[in-house]
mmCIF file of C-alpha atoms in Angstrom:
data_model
loop_
_atom_site.group_PDB
_atom_site.id
_atom_site.type_symbol
_atom_site.label_atom_id
_atom_site.label_comp_id
_atom_site.label_asym_id
_atom_site.label_seq_id
_atom_site.Cartn_x
_atom_site.Cartn_y
_atom_site.Cartn_z
ATOM 1 C CA MET G 1 -21.175 42.638 61.741
ATOM 2 C CA ALA G 2 -18.072 43.398 59.640
ATOM 3 C CA THR G 3 -18.802 44.094 55.962
ATOM 4 C CA ALA G 4 -15.249 44.455 54.668
ATOM 5 C CA VAL G 5 -13.427 41.386 53.406
ATOM 6 C CA PRO G 6 -10.523 40.626 55.761
ATOM 7 C CA ALA G 7 -7.368 41.897 54.089
ATOM 8 C CA GLU G 8 -5.313 38.811 54.862
ATOM 9 C CA ALA G 9 -7.973 36.513 53.389
ATOM 10 C CA SER G 10 -8.259 38.645 50.271
ATOM 11 C CA ALA G 11 -4.483 38.707 49.850
ATOM 12 C CA ALA G 12 -4.268 34.947 50.253
ATOM 13 C CA VAL G 13 -7.027 34.120 47.735
ATOM 14 C CA LEU G 14 -6.443 36.911 45.234
ATOM 15 C CA GLN G 15 -2.690 36.550 44.899
ATOM 16 C CA PRO G 16 -1.746 38.416 41.699
ATOM 17 C CA SER G 17 -0.019 36.511 38.877
ATOM 18 C CA GLU G 18 3.216 37.496 37.265
ATOM 19 C CA PRO G 19 2.998 38.363 33.541
ATOM 20 C CA ILE G 20 2.612 35.373 31.199
ATOM 21 C CA SER G 21 5.428 34.903 28.691
ATOM 22 C CA ASP G 22 4.590 35.481 25.037
ATOM 23 C CA SER G 23 5.966 31.992 24.356
ATOM 24 C CA ALA G 24 3.575 30.270 26.786
ATOM 25 C CA ILE G 25 1.267 27.702 25.180
ATOM 26 C CA SER G 26 -2.351 27.626 26.272
ATOM 27 C CA VAL G 27 -4.229 24.398 26.934
ATOM 28 C CA GLN G 28 -6.626 23.453 24.161
ATOM 29 C CA GLY G 29 -8.196 20.193 23.070
ATOM 30 C CA PRO G 30 -9.135 19.043 19.557
ATOM 31 C CA ASP G 31 -12.051 20.675 17.748
ATOM 32 C CA LEU G 32 -14.251 17.672 17.030
ATOM 33 C CA GLU G 33 -16.719 19.861 15.139
ATOM 34 C CA LYS G 34 -14.234 19.538 12.313
ATOM 35 C CA LYS G 35 -13.400 16.312 10.495
ATOM 36 C CA LEU G 36 -9.882 15.672 11.714
ATOM 37 C CA SER G 37 -7.372 13.338 10.105
ATOM 38 C CA LEU G 38 -5.402 11.029 12.395
ATOM 39 C CA GLN G 39 -2.408 13.325 11.974
ATOM 40 C CA GLU G 40 -4.435 16.383 12.954
ATOM 41 C CA LEU G 41 -5.878 14.607 15.982
ATOM 42 C CA LEU G 42 -2.460 13.492 17.191
ATOM 43 C CA LYS G 43 -1.046 16.965 16.612
ATOM 44 C CA SER G 44 -3.734 18.301 18.966
ATOM 45 C CA TYR G 45 -2.354 16.071 21.760
ATOM 46 C CA GLU G 46 0.502 18.525 22.249
ATOM 47 C CA ARG G 47 -1.880 21.030 23.881
ATOM 48 C CA ILE G 48 -4.220 18.679 25.767
ATOM 49 C CA GLY G 49 -1.935 18.303 28.784
ATOM 50 C CA PHE G 50 -0.882 15.392 31.023
ATOM 51 C CA GLN G 51 0.237 12.258 29.147
ATOM 52 C CA ALA G 52 -1.372 13.415 25.898
ATOM 53 C CA SER G 53 1.180 16.237 25.799
ATOM 54 C CA SER G 54 3.948 13.760 26.614
ATOM 55 C CA LEU G 55 2.862 11.648 23.653
ATOM 56 C CA GLY G 56 2.806 14.751 21.475
ATOM 57 C CA ARG G 57 6.348 15.498 22.625
ATOM 58 C CA ALA G 58 7.420 11.912 21.903
ATOM 59 C CA ILE G 59 6.061 12.187 18.352
ATOM 60 C CA ASP G 60 8.036 15.389 17.847
ATOM 61 C CA ILE G 61 11.257 13.843 19.181
ATOM 62 C CA VAL G 62 10.914 10.736 17.006
ATOM 63 C CA ASN G 63 10.351 12.908 13.952
ATOM 64 C CA ARG G 64 13.522 14.813 14.831
ATOM 65 C CA MET G 65 15.408 11.501 15.021
ATOM 66 C CA ARG G 66 14.105 10.570 11.597
ATOM 67 C CA LYS G 67 14.866 13.939 10.019
ATOM 68 C CA TRP G 68 18.442 14.341 11.259
ATOM 69 C CA ARG G 69 21.316 14.017 8.781
ATOM 70 C CA LEU G 70 25.028 14.518 9.354
ATOM 71 C CA SER G 71 24.908 17.149 6.615
ATOM 72 C CA ASP G 72 22.877 19.285 9.073
ATOM 73 C CA GLN G 73 26.099 19.869 11.000
ATOM 74 C CA PRO G 74 29.286 21.681 9.946
ATOM 75 C CA VAL G 75 32.324 19.500 9.311
ATOM 76 C CA SER G 76 34.370 19.328 12.499
ATOM 77 C CA ALA G 77 38.120 19.869 12.495
ATOM 78 C CA ASP G 78 38.777 16.265 13.537
ATOM 79 C CA GLU G 79 36.207 14.661 11.207
ATOM 80 C CA SER G 80 37.129 11.261 9.778
ATOM 81 C CA GLU G 81 37.875 11.148 6.070
ATOM 82 C CA ASP G 82 35.017 8.662 5.778
ATOM 83 C CA TYR G 83 32.553 11.478 6.497
ATOM 84 C CA LEU G 84 33.937 14.375 4.461
ATOM 85 C CA SER G 85 31.925 13.680 1.312
ATOM 86 C CA PRO G 86 28.724 15.789 1.084
ATOM 87 C CA GLU G 87 26.904 12.753 -0.337
ATOM 88 C CA ILE G 88 27.966 10.519 2.557
ATOM 89 C CA ARG G 89 27.032 13.195 5.095
ATOM 90 C CA ALA G 90 23.587 13.563 3.524
ATOM 91 C CA GLN G 91 23.064 9.799 3.776
ATOM 92 C CA THR G 92 24.284 9.427 7.377
ATOM 93 C CA ARG G 93 21.267 9.283 9.668
ATOM 94 C CA CYS G 94 20.516 9.012 13.353
ATOM 95 C CA ASP G 95 20.841 5.411 14.539
ATOM 96 C CA ILE G 96 17.648 4.439 16.372
ATOM 97 C CA PHE G 97 17.961 1.766 19.056
ATOM 98 C CA LEU G 98 14.609 0.088 19.772
ATOM 99 C CA GLY G 99 13.991 -1.807 23.009
ATOM 100 C CA TYR G 100 10.878 -3.653 24.158
ATOM 101 C CA THR G 101 9.759 -6.252 26.662
ATOM 102 C CA SER G 102 8.538 -9.731 25.761
ATOM 103 C CA ASN G 103 4.845 -9.120 26.448
ATOM 104 C CA LEU G 104 4.724 -6.614 23.605
ATOM 105 C CA ILE G 105 5.664 -9.289 21.063
ATOM 106 C CA SER G 106 2.957 -11.480 22.607
ATOM 107 C CA SER G 107 0.526 -8.621 21.950
ATOM 108 C CA GLY G 108 -0.477 -7.096 18.646
ATOM 109 C CA LEU G 109 2.411 -4.631 18.916
ATOM 110 C CA ARG G 110 4.404 -7.377 17.227
ATOM 111 C CA GLU G 111 2.996 -6.235 13.888
ATOM 112 C CA VAL G 112 3.921 -2.599 14.614
ATOM 113 C CA ILE G 113 7.476 -3.643 15.488
ATOM 114 C CA LEU G 114 7.604 -5.830 12.382
ATOM 115 C CA TYR G 115 6.700 -2.794 10.260
ATOM 116 C CA LEU G 116 9.630 -0.844 11.684
ATOM 117 C CA VAL G 117 12.080 -3.677 11.064
ATOM 118 C CA LYS G 118 10.748 -4.551 7.615
ATOM 119 C CA HIS G 119 11.160 -0.953 6.463
ATOM 120 C CA LYS G 120 14.586 -0.490 8.088
ATOM 121 C CA HIS G 121 13.510 2.258 10.471
ATOM 122 C CA VAL G 122 15.713 1.019 13.323
ATOM 123 C CA ALA G 123 19.437 0.332 13.524
ATOM 124 C CA ALA G 124 19.379 -2.213 16.361
ATOM 125 C CA ILE G 125 16.993 -4.008 18.710
ATOM 126 C CA VAL G 126 17.355 -5.080 22.332
ATOM 127 C CA THR G 127 14.722 -7.325 23.879
ATOM 128 C CA THR G 128 14.250 -10.200 26.301
ATOM 129 C CA ALA G 129 14.040 -13.960 25.719
ATOM 130 C CA GLY G 130 10.255 -13.883 25.454
ATOM 131 C CA GLY G 131 10.566 -11.064 22.950
ATOM 132 C CA ILE G 132 12.470 -13.481 20.713
ATOM 133 C CA GLU G 133 10.708 -16.793 21.215
ATOM 134 C CA GLU G 134 7.141 -15.460 21.151
ATOM 135 C CA ASP G 135 7.734 -14.111 17.645
ATOM 136 C CA PHE G 136 8.749 -17.553 16.366
ATOM 137 C CA ILE G 137 6.047 -19.299 18.373
ATOM 138 C CA LYS G 138 3.427 -17.084 16.729
ATOM 139 C CA CYS G 139 4.621 -18.416 13.374
ATOM 140 C CA LEU G 140 3.816 -21.918 14.625
ATOM 141 C CA GLY G 141 0.512 -21.277 16.448
ATOM 142 C CA LYS G 142 -1.866 -18.498 17.452
ATOM 143 C CA THR G 143 -2.037 -16.435 20.644
ATOM 144 C CA TYR G 144 -5.605 -15.638 21.724
ATOM 145 C CA LEU G 145 -7.458 -12.836 23.495
ATOM 146 C CA ALA G 146 -8.714 -13.860 26.932
ATOM 147 C CA ASP G 147 -9.279 -12.107 30.284
ATOM 148 C CA PHE G 148 -7.119 -10.870 33.166
ATOM 149 C CA ASN G 149 -9.411 -12.620 35.658
ATOM 150 C CA MET G 150 -9.182 -16.202 34.388
ATOM 151 C CA ASP G 151 -8.367 -18.776 37.070
ATOM 152 C CA GLY G 152 -4.711 -19.805 36.973
ATOM 153 C CA ALA G 153 -5.204 -23.343 38.294
ATOM 154 C CA ASP G 154 -7.952 -24.006 35.767
ATOM 155 C CA LEU G 155 -5.803 -22.703 32.923
ATOM 156 C CA ARG G 156 -2.900 -24.879 34.063
ATOM 157 C CA SER G 157 -5.098 -27.987 34.031
ATOM 158 C CA ARG G 158 -6.107 -27.175 30.456
ATOM 159 C CA GLY G 159 -2.592 -26.452 29.203
ATOM 160 C CA MET G 160 -3.186 -22.741 28.694
ATOM 161 C CA ASN G 161 -0.584 -20.093 29.582
ATOM 162 C CA ARG G 162 -1.854 -16.602 30.426
ATOM 163 C CA ILE G 163 -0.034 -13.385 29.515
ATOM 164 C CA GLY G 164 -2.231 -10.626 30.972
ATOM 165 C CA ASN G 165 -5.477 -10.927 29.020
ATOM 166 C CA LEU G 166 -3.949 -13.188 26.364
ATOM 167 C CA VAL G 167 -3.559 -16.968 26.388
ATOM 168 C CA VAL G 168 -1.067 -19.188 24.585
ATOM 169 C CA PRO G 169 -1.851 -22.923 24.241
ATOM 170 C CA ASN G 170 1.032 -24.937 25.664
ATOM 171 C CA ASP G 171 0.990 -26.990 22.456
ATOM 172 C CA ASN G 172 2.586 -23.953 20.799
ATOM 173 C CA TYR G 173 5.664 -24.408 22.977
ATOM 174 C CA CYS G 174 5.765 -28.107 22.073
ATOM 175 C CA LYS G 175 5.738 -27.086 18.398
ATOM 176 C CA PHE G 176 8.526 -24.641 19.183
ATOM 177 C CA GLU G 177 10.627 -27.423 20.705
ATOM 178 C CA ASP G 178 10.059 -29.633 17.664
ATOM 179 C CA TRP G 179 11.177 -26.774 15.393
ATOM 180 C CA LEU G 180 14.130 -25.547 17.464
ATOM 181 C CA LEU G 181 15.947 -28.681 18.628
ATOM 182 C CA PRO G 182 17.014 -29.866 15.143
ATOM 183 C CA ILE G 183 18.305 -26.357 14.442
ATOM 184 C CA LEU G 184 20.338 -26.487 17.659
ATOM 185 C CA ASP G 185 21.803 -29.813 16.495
ATOM 186 C CA THR G 186 22.855 -28.244 13.212
ATOM 187 C CA MET G 187 24.282 -25.142 14.874
ATOM 188 C CA LEU G 188 26.261 -27.255 17.326
ATOM 189 C CA ALA G 189 27.675 -29.328 14.454
ATOM 190 C CA GLU G 190 28.722 -26.125 12.674
ATOM 191 C CA GLN G 191 30.324 -24.830 15.858
ATOM 192 C CA GLN G 192 32.290 -28.052 16.285
ATOM 193 C CA ALA G 193 33.350 -28.105 12.631
ATOM 194 C CA THR G 194 34.528 -24.470 12.473
ATOM 195 C CA GLY G 195 35.483 -23.718 16.061
ATOM 196 C CA GLU G 196 33.338 -20.574 15.824
ATOM 197 C CA VAL G 197 30.951 -20.188 18.752
ATOM 198 C CA TRP G 198 27.632 -18.402 18.546
ATOM 199 C CA SER G 199 26.610 -15.149 20.189
ATOM 200 C CA PRO G 200 22.998 -14.433 21.172
ATOM 201 C CA SER G 201 22.660 -12.032 18.212
ATOM 202 C CA SER G 202 24.090 -14.485 15.670
ATOM 203 C CA PHE G 203 21.852 -17.193 17.175
ATOM 204 C CA ILE G 204 18.766 -14.966 16.719
ATOM 205 C CA ARG G 205 19.853 -14.063 13.203
ATOM 206 C CA ARG G 206 20.095 -17.763 12.339
ATOM 207 C CA LEU G 207 16.626 -18.445 13.732
ATOM 208 C CA GLY G 208 15.289 -15.549 11.656
ATOM 209 C CA LYS G 209 16.756 -17.192 8.581
ATOM 210 C CA GLU G 210 15.416 -20.623 9.519
ATOM 211 C CA ILE G 211 11.852 -19.475 10.201
ATOM 212 C CA ASN G 212 11.656 -18.085 6.645
ATOM 213 C CA ASN G 213 8.310 -16.458 7.383
ATOM 214 C CA GLU G 214 7.394 -12.864 6.518
ATOM 215 C CA GLU G 215 5.151 -12.717 9.606
ATOM 216 C CA SER G 216 8.273 -12.874 11.799
ATOM 217 C CA VAL G 217 10.007 -9.752 13.131
ATOM 218 C CA TYR G 218 13.317 -11.585 13.164
ATOM 219 C CA TYR G 219 12.957 -12.867 9.619
ATOM 220 C CA TRP G 220 12.986 -9.209 8.558
ATOM 221 C CA ALA G 221 15.852 -8.418 10.952
ATOM 222 C CA TYR G 222 17.806 -11.201 9.218
ATOM 223 C CA LYS G 223 16.829 -9.991 5.734
ATOM 224 C CA ASN G 224 17.717 -6.374 6.523
ATOM 225 C CA ASP G 225 20.845 -7.138 8.563
ATOM 226 C CA ILE G 226 19.511 -5.441 11.696
ATOM 227 C CA PRO G 227 21.248 -6.836 14.801
ATOM 228 C CA VAL G 228 19.022 -8.108 17.602
ATOM 229 C CA PHE G 229 20.584 -8.289 21.065
ATOM 230 C CA CYS G 230 19.162 -10.335 23.924
ATOM 231 C CA PRO G 231 21.352 -10.274 27.046
ATOM 232 C CA ALA G 232 18.933 -12.574 28.925
ATOM 233 C CA LEU G 233 18.404 -15.054 26.084
ATOM 234 C CA THR G 234 18.088 -18.074 28.398
ATOM 235 C CA ASP G 235 15.345 -16.494 30.547
ATOM 236 C CA GLY G 236 12.374 -18.181 28.873
ATOM 237 C CA SER G 237 11.354 -21.048 26.618
ATOM 238 C CA LEU G 238 14.576 -20.642 24.631
ATOM 239 C CA GLY G 239 16.476 -21.324 27.840
ATOM 240 C CA ASP G 240 14.310 -24.382 28.475
ATOM 241 C CA MET G 241 15.110 -25.741 24.999
ATOM 242 C CA ILE G 242 18.840 -25.035 25.375
ATOM 243 C CA TYR G 243 18.701 -26.739 28.781
ATOM 244 C CA PHE G 244 17.044 -29.865 27.325
ATOM 245 C CA HIS G 245 19.470 -29.853 24.404
ATOM 246 C CA SER G 246 22.467 -29.719 26.767
ATOM 247 C CA PHE G 247 21.538 -33.219 28.031
ATOM 248 C CA ARG G 248 20.749 -34.723 24.659
ATOM 249 C CA ASN G 249 23.628 -33.170 22.690
ATOM 250 C CA PRO G 250 25.922 -31.135 24.963
ATOM 251 C CA GLY G 251 28.520 -28.555 23.930
ATOM 252 C CA PHE G 252 26.529 -25.657 22.459
ATOM 253 C CA ILE G 253 28.116 -22.306 23.429
ATOM 254 C CA LEU G 254 26.712 -18.768 23.414
ATOM 255 C CA ASP G 255 29.259 -15.967 23.845
ATOM 256 C CA ILE G 256 27.711 -12.857 25.443
ATOM 257 C CA VAL G 257 31.013 -10.924 25.323
ATOM 258 C CA ARG G 258 30.834 -10.638 21.525
ATOM 259 C CA ASP G 259 27.415 -9.060 21.803
ATOM 260 C CA ILE G 260 28.249 -6.463 24.435
ATOM 261 C CA ARG G 261 31.187 -5.395 22.305
ATOM 262 C CA ALA G 262 29.048 -5.271 19.158
ATOM 263 C CA LEU G 263 26.258 -3.255 20.803
ATOM 264 C CA ASN G 264 28.608 -0.819 22.531
ATOM 265 C CA GLU G 265 30.630 -0.288 19.352
ATOM 266 C CA LEU G 266 27.467 0.347 17.353
ATOM 267 C CA SER G 267 26.567 3.019 19.899
ATOM 268 C CA ARG G 268 30.069 4.506 20.020
ATOM 269 C CA LYS G 269 30.319 4.844 16.243
ATOM 270 C CA SER G 270 26.862 6.398 15.805
ATOM 271 C CA LYS G 271 27.093 9.999 14.633
ATOM 272 C CA LYS G 272 23.698 10.572 16.242
ATOM 273 C CA ALA G 273 21.857 8.099 18.459
ATOM 274 C CA GLY G 274 18.267 7.852 19.629
ATOM 275 C CA MET G 275 16.526 5.457 22.003
ATOM 276 C CA ILE G 276 12.913 4.320 21.807
ATOM 277 C CA ILE G 277 12.248 2.012 24.754
ATOM 278 C CA LEU G 278 8.943 0.294 25.459
ATOM 279 C CA GLY G 279 8.793 -1.069 28.996
ATOM 280 C CA GLY G 280 11.678 -1.471 31.407
ATOM 281 C CA GLY G 281 14.099 -4.017 32.788
ATOM 282 C CA VAL G 282 16.947 -5.482 30.752
ATOM 283 C CA CYS G 283 15.989 -3.986 27.392
ATOM 284 C CA LYS G 284 15.811 -0.455 28.828
ATOM 285 C CA HIS G 285 19.037 -0.494 30.753
ATOM 286 C CA GLN G 286 21.110 -2.397 28.187
ATOM 287 C CA ILE G 287 20.442 0.257 25.546
ATOM 288 C CA ALA G 288 20.936 3.128 27.998
ATOM 289 C CA ASN G 289 24.200 1.616 29.209
ATOM 290 C CA ALA G 290 25.422 1.276 25.618
ATOM 291 C CA MET G 291 24.693 4.997 25.186
ATOM 292 C CA LEU G 292 27.115 5.717 28.033
ATOM 293 C CA ILE G 293 29.965 4.585 25.748
ATOM 294 C CA ARG G 294 29.281 7.610 23.527
ATOM 295 C CA ASN G 295 28.586 9.973 26.450
ATOM 296 C CA GLY G 296 24.824 9.641 26.130
ATOM 297 C CA ALA G 297 21.960 9.422 23.654
ATOM 298 C CA ASP G 298 20.964 12.495 21.664
ATOM 299 C CA TYR G 299 17.262 11.609 21.675
ATOM 300 C CA SER G 300 15.286 9.447 24.068
ATOM 301 C CA VAL G 301 11.664 8.310 24.258
ATOM 302 C CA TYR G 302 10.520 6.059 27.106
ATOM 303 C CA ILE G 303 7.038 4.551 27.163
ATOM 304 C CA ASN G 304 6.174 2.594 30.296
ATOM 305 C CA THR G 305 4.005 2.532 33.404
ATOM 306 C CA GLY G 306 6.876 2.240 35.894
ATOM 307 C CA GLN G 307 7.191 4.625 38.847
ATOM 308 C CA GLU G 308 10.451 5.894 40.302
ATOM 309 C CA PHE G 309 9.584 5.902 44.024
ATOM 310 C CA ASP G 310 11.104 2.428 44.501
ATOM 311 C CA GLY G 311 14.412 3.391 42.872
ATOM 312 C CA SER G 312 13.999 0.947 39.992
ATOM 313 C CA ASP G 313 15.676 1.678 36.678
ATOM 314 C CA SER G 314 12.477 0.560 34.971
ATOM 315 C CA GLY G 315 10.555 3.435 36.552
ATOM 316 C CA ALA G 316 13.288 6.047 36.266
ATOM 317 C CA ARG G 317 12.639 9.162 34.211
ATOM 318 C CA PRO G 318 15.157 10.309 31.552
ATOM 319 C CA ASP G 319 16.759 12.842 33.881
ATOM 320 C CA GLU G 320 18.123 10.029 36.042
ATOM 321 C CA ALA G 321 19.909 8.631 32.982
ATOM 322 C CA VAL G 322 21.359 12.119 32.356
ATOM 323 C CA SER G 323 23.059 11.905 35.765
ATOM 324 C CA TRP G 324 24.768 8.676 34.654
ATOM 325 C CA GLY G 325 25.851 10.004 31.250
ATOM 326 C CA LYS G 326 23.444 7.690 29.430
ATOM 327 C CA ILE G 327 21.449 10.589 27.984
ATOM 328 C CA ARG G 328 23.252 13.817 27.072
ATOM 329 C CA ALA G 329 22.480 16.910 29.122
ATOM 330 C CA ASP G 330 21.312 18.746 25.988
ATOM 331 C CA ALA G 331 19.362 15.771 24.612
ATOM 332 C CA GLU G 332 15.690 15.860 23.696
ATOM 333 C CA SER G 333 13.908 13.323 25.862
ATOM 334 C CA VAL G 334 10.508 12.428 27.271
ATOM 335 C CA LYS G 335 8.830 9.685 29.242
ATOM 336 C CA VAL G 336 5.235 8.804 28.401
ATOM 337 C CA PHE G 337 3.569 7.166 31.406
ATOM 338 C CA ALA G 338 1.290 4.786 29.528
ATOM 339 C CA ASP G 339 0.686 1.224 28.411
ATOM 340 C CA ALA G 340 2.703 0.928 25.194
ATOM 341 C CA THR G 341 -0.114 -1.004 23.496
ATOM 342 C CA LEU G 342 -2.250 2.139 23.779
ATOM 343 C CA VAL G 343 0.179 4.740 22.522
ATOM 344 C CA PHE G 344 2.955 3.146 20.448
ATOM 345 C CA PRO G 345 0.723 2.416 17.419
ATOM 346 C CA LEU G 346 -0.302 6.086 17.479
ATOM 347 C CA LEU G 347 3.317 7.222 17.703
ATOM 348 C CA VAL G 348 4.358 5.038 14.767
ATOM 349 C CA ALA G 349 1.334 6.131 12.717
ATOM 350 C CA ALA G 350 2.321 9.772 13.258
ATOM 351 C CA THR G 351 6.000 9.253 12.447
ATOM 352 C CA PHE G 352 7.515 6.271 10.653
ATOM 353 C CA ALA G 353 4.300 5.334 8.826
ATOM 354 C CA GLN G 354 4.249 8.737 7.129
ATOM 355 C CA ASP G 355 7.068 7.721 4.776
#
C-alpha cells in the first residue's frame, strides 16, 4: 500500500497563496463583550462581510455626501462668478436626490423620510403615486399591522386593503376623496382664472400646504421648499380621484413637461450630486436618468431586493448605470441587497441623525 500522498492531489489541495497586501482588511465581527453604542455597532458592520459590509459602505458614502463642500475643490478656470466667493463655496453642498417606492410610505419608514425632509437633508424627492397619497391618507386614518398570509377575498369583503403585512381600511380612501375633491375644484378654478396649469410637483406642493399637518412628509416639503416629483402621479388613488373629478368638473390639467425640465435642471446645476434610492421602478430610473444630464451622479446608494438576471432596471447594480452615464466612472457607489425597512433606519441613524 502506498504511504506517500499523491503529488497531484497534494498540489491541488495545498495550492500556495500569493502574499496578502498590507492594505487588506480582515473579517471581524463586533465584540459584544463590550457595551457598544449604536454607532460603534454599525461601524463594525464594515468588517462583517456580505450585506453588512455593503451597509457599512453605504453609511460611509452617505457621510461623504453630507461632508462635501465646494470649498473642498480648487476654483476652476471656467468657474461661474456666482461661486467665486469663499463663503458661497463653503456653503455649497452636495445635492442629495432621494427616491423611494410607495410601500415605504405605507410602512413606518414614512417617519424616517419625514425626518430627512423636516431637517432639510435632501434637495429633491422622486416617488410614485402611492408614495404621495399614502402620506396624506395617514393624516386622515391609521394603517395597521397585519399578516402576509391573510385571505384576499375575506379582506375584500370587509373593506380592508393589504399592503404586504399591513392593512389599510378602505374608509381611509373615502376620507381621502372627501378631502381631495374640493381642493381639486379650487385648483381648477385657479387654473381657469390665471391660465396657469399645474405640474405634478406644484400639485403635490399644494396638497402639502392644504394638509397643514406636521405628521405629513409633504407638509414639510412644502414648508422647506423641497420639490417632490412624481412622474406616475395618476397610478394610484390620486389617479382615481382625478378620474372621478374629470366627470364632475372637467378641465384640470397636469403638465409633466415642466417637471422633467425642473428635475433635469436641478441635476444639471448641482455642483455635486448624490442619489439615495430605496426600491426600484420609476423612482429609481427617473433620478438616475436626471443624473445623465450632468454626466452622472458623484455618489450613489441603492437599497433594494431586486436581482439583475431578468435585465430589469430595478435589479440593476450601480455599474450598469455607469455604462449609461448615469453614475460617473469615478463615483462612489454601492448597492445594499436588503429590505429597506430593515436597513434604512440604521443608515439614517448613523448619518443624518448625528447632526
